[in-house]
Amino acid sequence: MNGYFLQVAARRRHLFSLLLALTLPFLPAPAQNQPHIEKKGGVAHLVVQGKPYLAIAGETGNSASGSAAYMESLWPRLRQLNLNTVLVPVSWEMVEPQEGTFDFSIVDALVRQARREGVKLSLLWFGSWKNMVSSYAPSWVKLNRERFPLLQDKNGGQIQMLSVFSEGNVAADARAFSAMMRHIREIDAAEQTVIMVQVENEVGYSFGERDWSDLARRAWKAPVPRELTDYLRKHRRDLIPEFRSHWESLGARTSGSWAGVFGDSPAGNEIFMSYYYAKYIGAVVAAGKKEYDIPMFANASIGRQDRKIATYPCGGPIPFVMDVWQCAAPQLDAISPDIYYGDFEGHCRAYTQKGNPLIIPETRGDEVGIGRALLAYAEHGALCFSPFGIEGYAGGPICDFYRDLSTLAPLMLEREPGMTMRAIMVDSDTPVKTLEMGKYRILCEFGHRGNQPAGEQVGYALILQAGEDSFYVYGKGVSLQFSLLERGKKNLVTGILECEEGCFENGAWKASRRLNGDQIMNDYSFDSAFLDGRSGNGLRFGRTGLQYVKLYHY
Ligand code: DGJ
């Protein structure tokens, strides 16, 4: 390009930027720039301000945002936790105290406080339901049962739950939610303090039961909507197995009444209620996303499935009805488990079926929780791990853990969960586990040489591949030994070439000391170690630490 054309092009660019600067504040942020979930090669990431983001999070108690001043009083504790994301409720009753009159001062305060603290927010929309009931609905909703009908039990009893079958209910909730999302877009699209929204909280009715109001009875008698029967037909092969076998056990019908297709039974009720909860929440989400399209998810109480009889709320987004939720609420970015009970990794696996991104909005934040956080992120690709009642964990071990995790997050975001990033947790019930990673089998033991660490409940390790034969390992209460999966004709044994203790500073490894001798001596039973391809040397973690190890073979 000659000089003249360059000058014209520069002038045009200048004019364009001027125009952009003038119009930008009035335009919604372009879709790809807003916080969103991106999936690449089966790995999902939250993307915030254009960069992958690991939500190292915690959820406050329910009434934390009952006033700006109360929320303010929590920050000294939240600060100690070193988290980067706070999940905090915003209630319908506070933002729409009178119908059509909105007051977003609590949202403004939360955003202002979070920005000052340098953390992101995931808001929890306590709209029509929170833990099944409708206690957070504004008084003008609660007091008008004609216009905002409740769910009824079999005997006509009114239950304090807005009925999912009422168009008036969903319209009112969606209106309020869309007003809030519009407001958030106006105040926050540029800065992106609010990165996700959970819509409603742990919805559902008593286990295995359905709504018996007139509206619900009518829906129950009507044919199963085409949308769902078409979905069943189209996705038959990849339906959730338990759901598919339930449907097939009743003849795999693709038309008919709810009782005919899914049975007049607890499971039939669950599918029926799930469809309508999902429709309702899908409509609320759609209204919000129309204003500001950031990741939105619905969470589930998954109950105590470790007991003989499951007790979770009927209609919530649990794995059995994942297909129903994906069909009826495709607007949702994820359905999410609140994991308090049962097989933690089993729940993670269940909630990563069908491409569902794993967001854990509620769980525990003690030592066991720390091990589980590593499993969630490194084995199951969690985007967010968030203990509930997080302010109560201030001063606990999670504070240092979250500080360490923040330094490792950039490395974790570059690695593939279950492949180049792995985690393991051991305890006195299962003190020895092995995992495979790249060329290696890694033997993980609780404590060191059969001695379990006094006073420790669990041991855990996060293993990040550094090179073909090198790893960064973050661990506590655990020792590791490496061997080759294929030892070859030479029957190669794996030893430690070099080992360092250190940390990451601004993304760069900083060794604090060289380790050798007792610090890498894990097993003096050389003969049996040799049979496994182990040298007897390995990594040892008593207290929490981060080590770099480079392996060799002889
Ligand atoms: C699960 C709910 O979703 C939370 O809001 C809170 O009530 C906790 N249970 C209490 O353990």
mmCIF file of C-alpha atoms in Angstrom, residues 39 228 231-232 235 238-244 270-271 274-275 278 298 300 302 312 315-330 332-337 346-359:
data_model
loop_
_atom_site.group_PDB
_atom_site.id
_atom_site.type_symbol
_atom_site.label_atom_id
_atom_site.label_comp_id
_atom_site.label_asym_id
_atom_site.label_seq_id
_atom_site.Cartn_x
_atom_site.Cartn_y
_atom_site.Cartn_z
ATOM 1 C CA LYS A 39 -16.436 -26.396 24.274
ATOM 2 C CA LEU A 228 -40.923 -34.550 24.002
ATOM 3 C CA TYR A 231 -37.110 -35.931 21.175
ATOM 4 C CA LEU A 232 -37.553 -39.533 22.355
ATOM 5 C CA HIS A 235 -32.516 -39.491 20.580
ATOM 6 C CA ASP A 238 -28.455 -41.987 23.395
ATOM 7 C CA LEU A 239 -31.076 -41.422 26.065
ATOM 8 C CA ILE A 240 -29.866 -41.700 29.666
ATOM 9 C CA PRO A 241 -29.905 -45.509 30.124
ATOM 10 C CA GLU A 242 -32.200 -45.627 33.217
ATOM 11 C CA PHE A 243 -34.619 -43.224 31.575
ATOM 12 C CA ARG A 244 -34.590 -45.170 28.347
ATOM 13 C CA GLU A 270 -41.135 -37.342 38.040
ATOM 14 C CA ILE A 271 -40.911 -37.178 34.265
ATOM 15 C CA SER A 274 -39.566 -32.391 35.275
ATOM 16 C CA TYR A 275 -40.944 -31.491 31.890
ATOM 17 C CA ALA A 278 -37.945 -27.347 32.804
ATOM 18 C CA ALA A 298 -30.341 -24.891 37.214
ATOM 19 C CA ALA A 300 -30.626 -29.947 41.849
ATOM 20 C CA ILE A 302 -29.759 -34.868 44.527
ATOM 21 C CA TYR A 312 -34.780 -35.910 46.190
ATOM 22 C CA GLY A 315 -39.096 -32.683 39.011
ATOM 23 C CA GLY A 316 -35.648 -31.211 39.695
ATOM 24 C CA PRO A 317 -32.788 -31.581 37.211
ATOM 25 C CA ILE A 318 -31.361 -34.923 38.308
ATOM 26 C CA PRO A 319 -29.612 -37.291 35.868
ATOM 27 C CA PHE A 320 -32.598 -39.655 35.436
ATOM 28 C CA VAL A 321 -34.507 -36.818 33.745
ATOM 29 C CA MET A 322 -31.559 -35.097 32.060
ATOM 30 C CA ASP A 323 -33.087 -35.791 28.645
ATOM 31 C CA VAL A 324 -36.349 -34.199 29.691
ATOM 32 C CA TRP A 325 -34.523 -31.081 30.873
ATOM 33 C CA GLN A 326 -32.375 -30.881 27.744
ATOM 34 C CA CYS A 327 -35.505 -31.216 25.611
ATOM 35 C CA ALA A 328 -37.718 -28.760 27.495
ATOM 36 C CA ALA A 329 -35.107 -26.190 28.582
ATOM 37 C CA PRO A 330 -32.453 -26.095 25.846
ATOM 38 C CA LEU A 332 -29.935 -23.690 29.973
ATOM 39 C CA ASP A 333 -26.161 -23.994 29.699
ATOM 40 C CA ALA A 334 -26.002 -26.668 32.378
ATOM 41 C CA ILE A 335 -27.858 -28.583 35.007
ATOM 42 C CA SER A 336 -25.864 -28.799 38.194
ATOM 43 C CA PRO A 337 -25.621 -31.034 41.244
ATOM 44 C CA GLY A 346 -20.381 -40.930 40.573
ATOM 45 C CA HIS A 347 -22.370 -37.684 40.689
ATOM 46 C CA CYS A 348 -19.687 -35.901 38.636
ATOM 47 C CA ARG A 349 -19.861 -38.641 36.019
ATOM 48 C CA ALA A 350 -23.650 -38.533 35.969
ATOM 49 C CA TYR A 351 -23.643 -34.768 35.467
ATOM 50 C CA THR A 352 -21.119 -34.842 32.634
ATOM 51 C CA GLN A 353 -23.265 -37.140 30.521
ATOM 52 C CA LYS A 354 -24.619 -35.773 27.265
ATOM 53 C CA GLY A 355 -22.076 -32.942 27.098
ATOM 54 C CA ASN A 356 -23.399 -31.265 30.259
ATOM 55 C CA PRO A 357 -20.733 -28.884 31.651
ATOM 56 C CA LEU A 358 -19.989 -29.587 35.313
ATOM 57 C CA ILE A 359 -20.736 -26.717 37.682
#
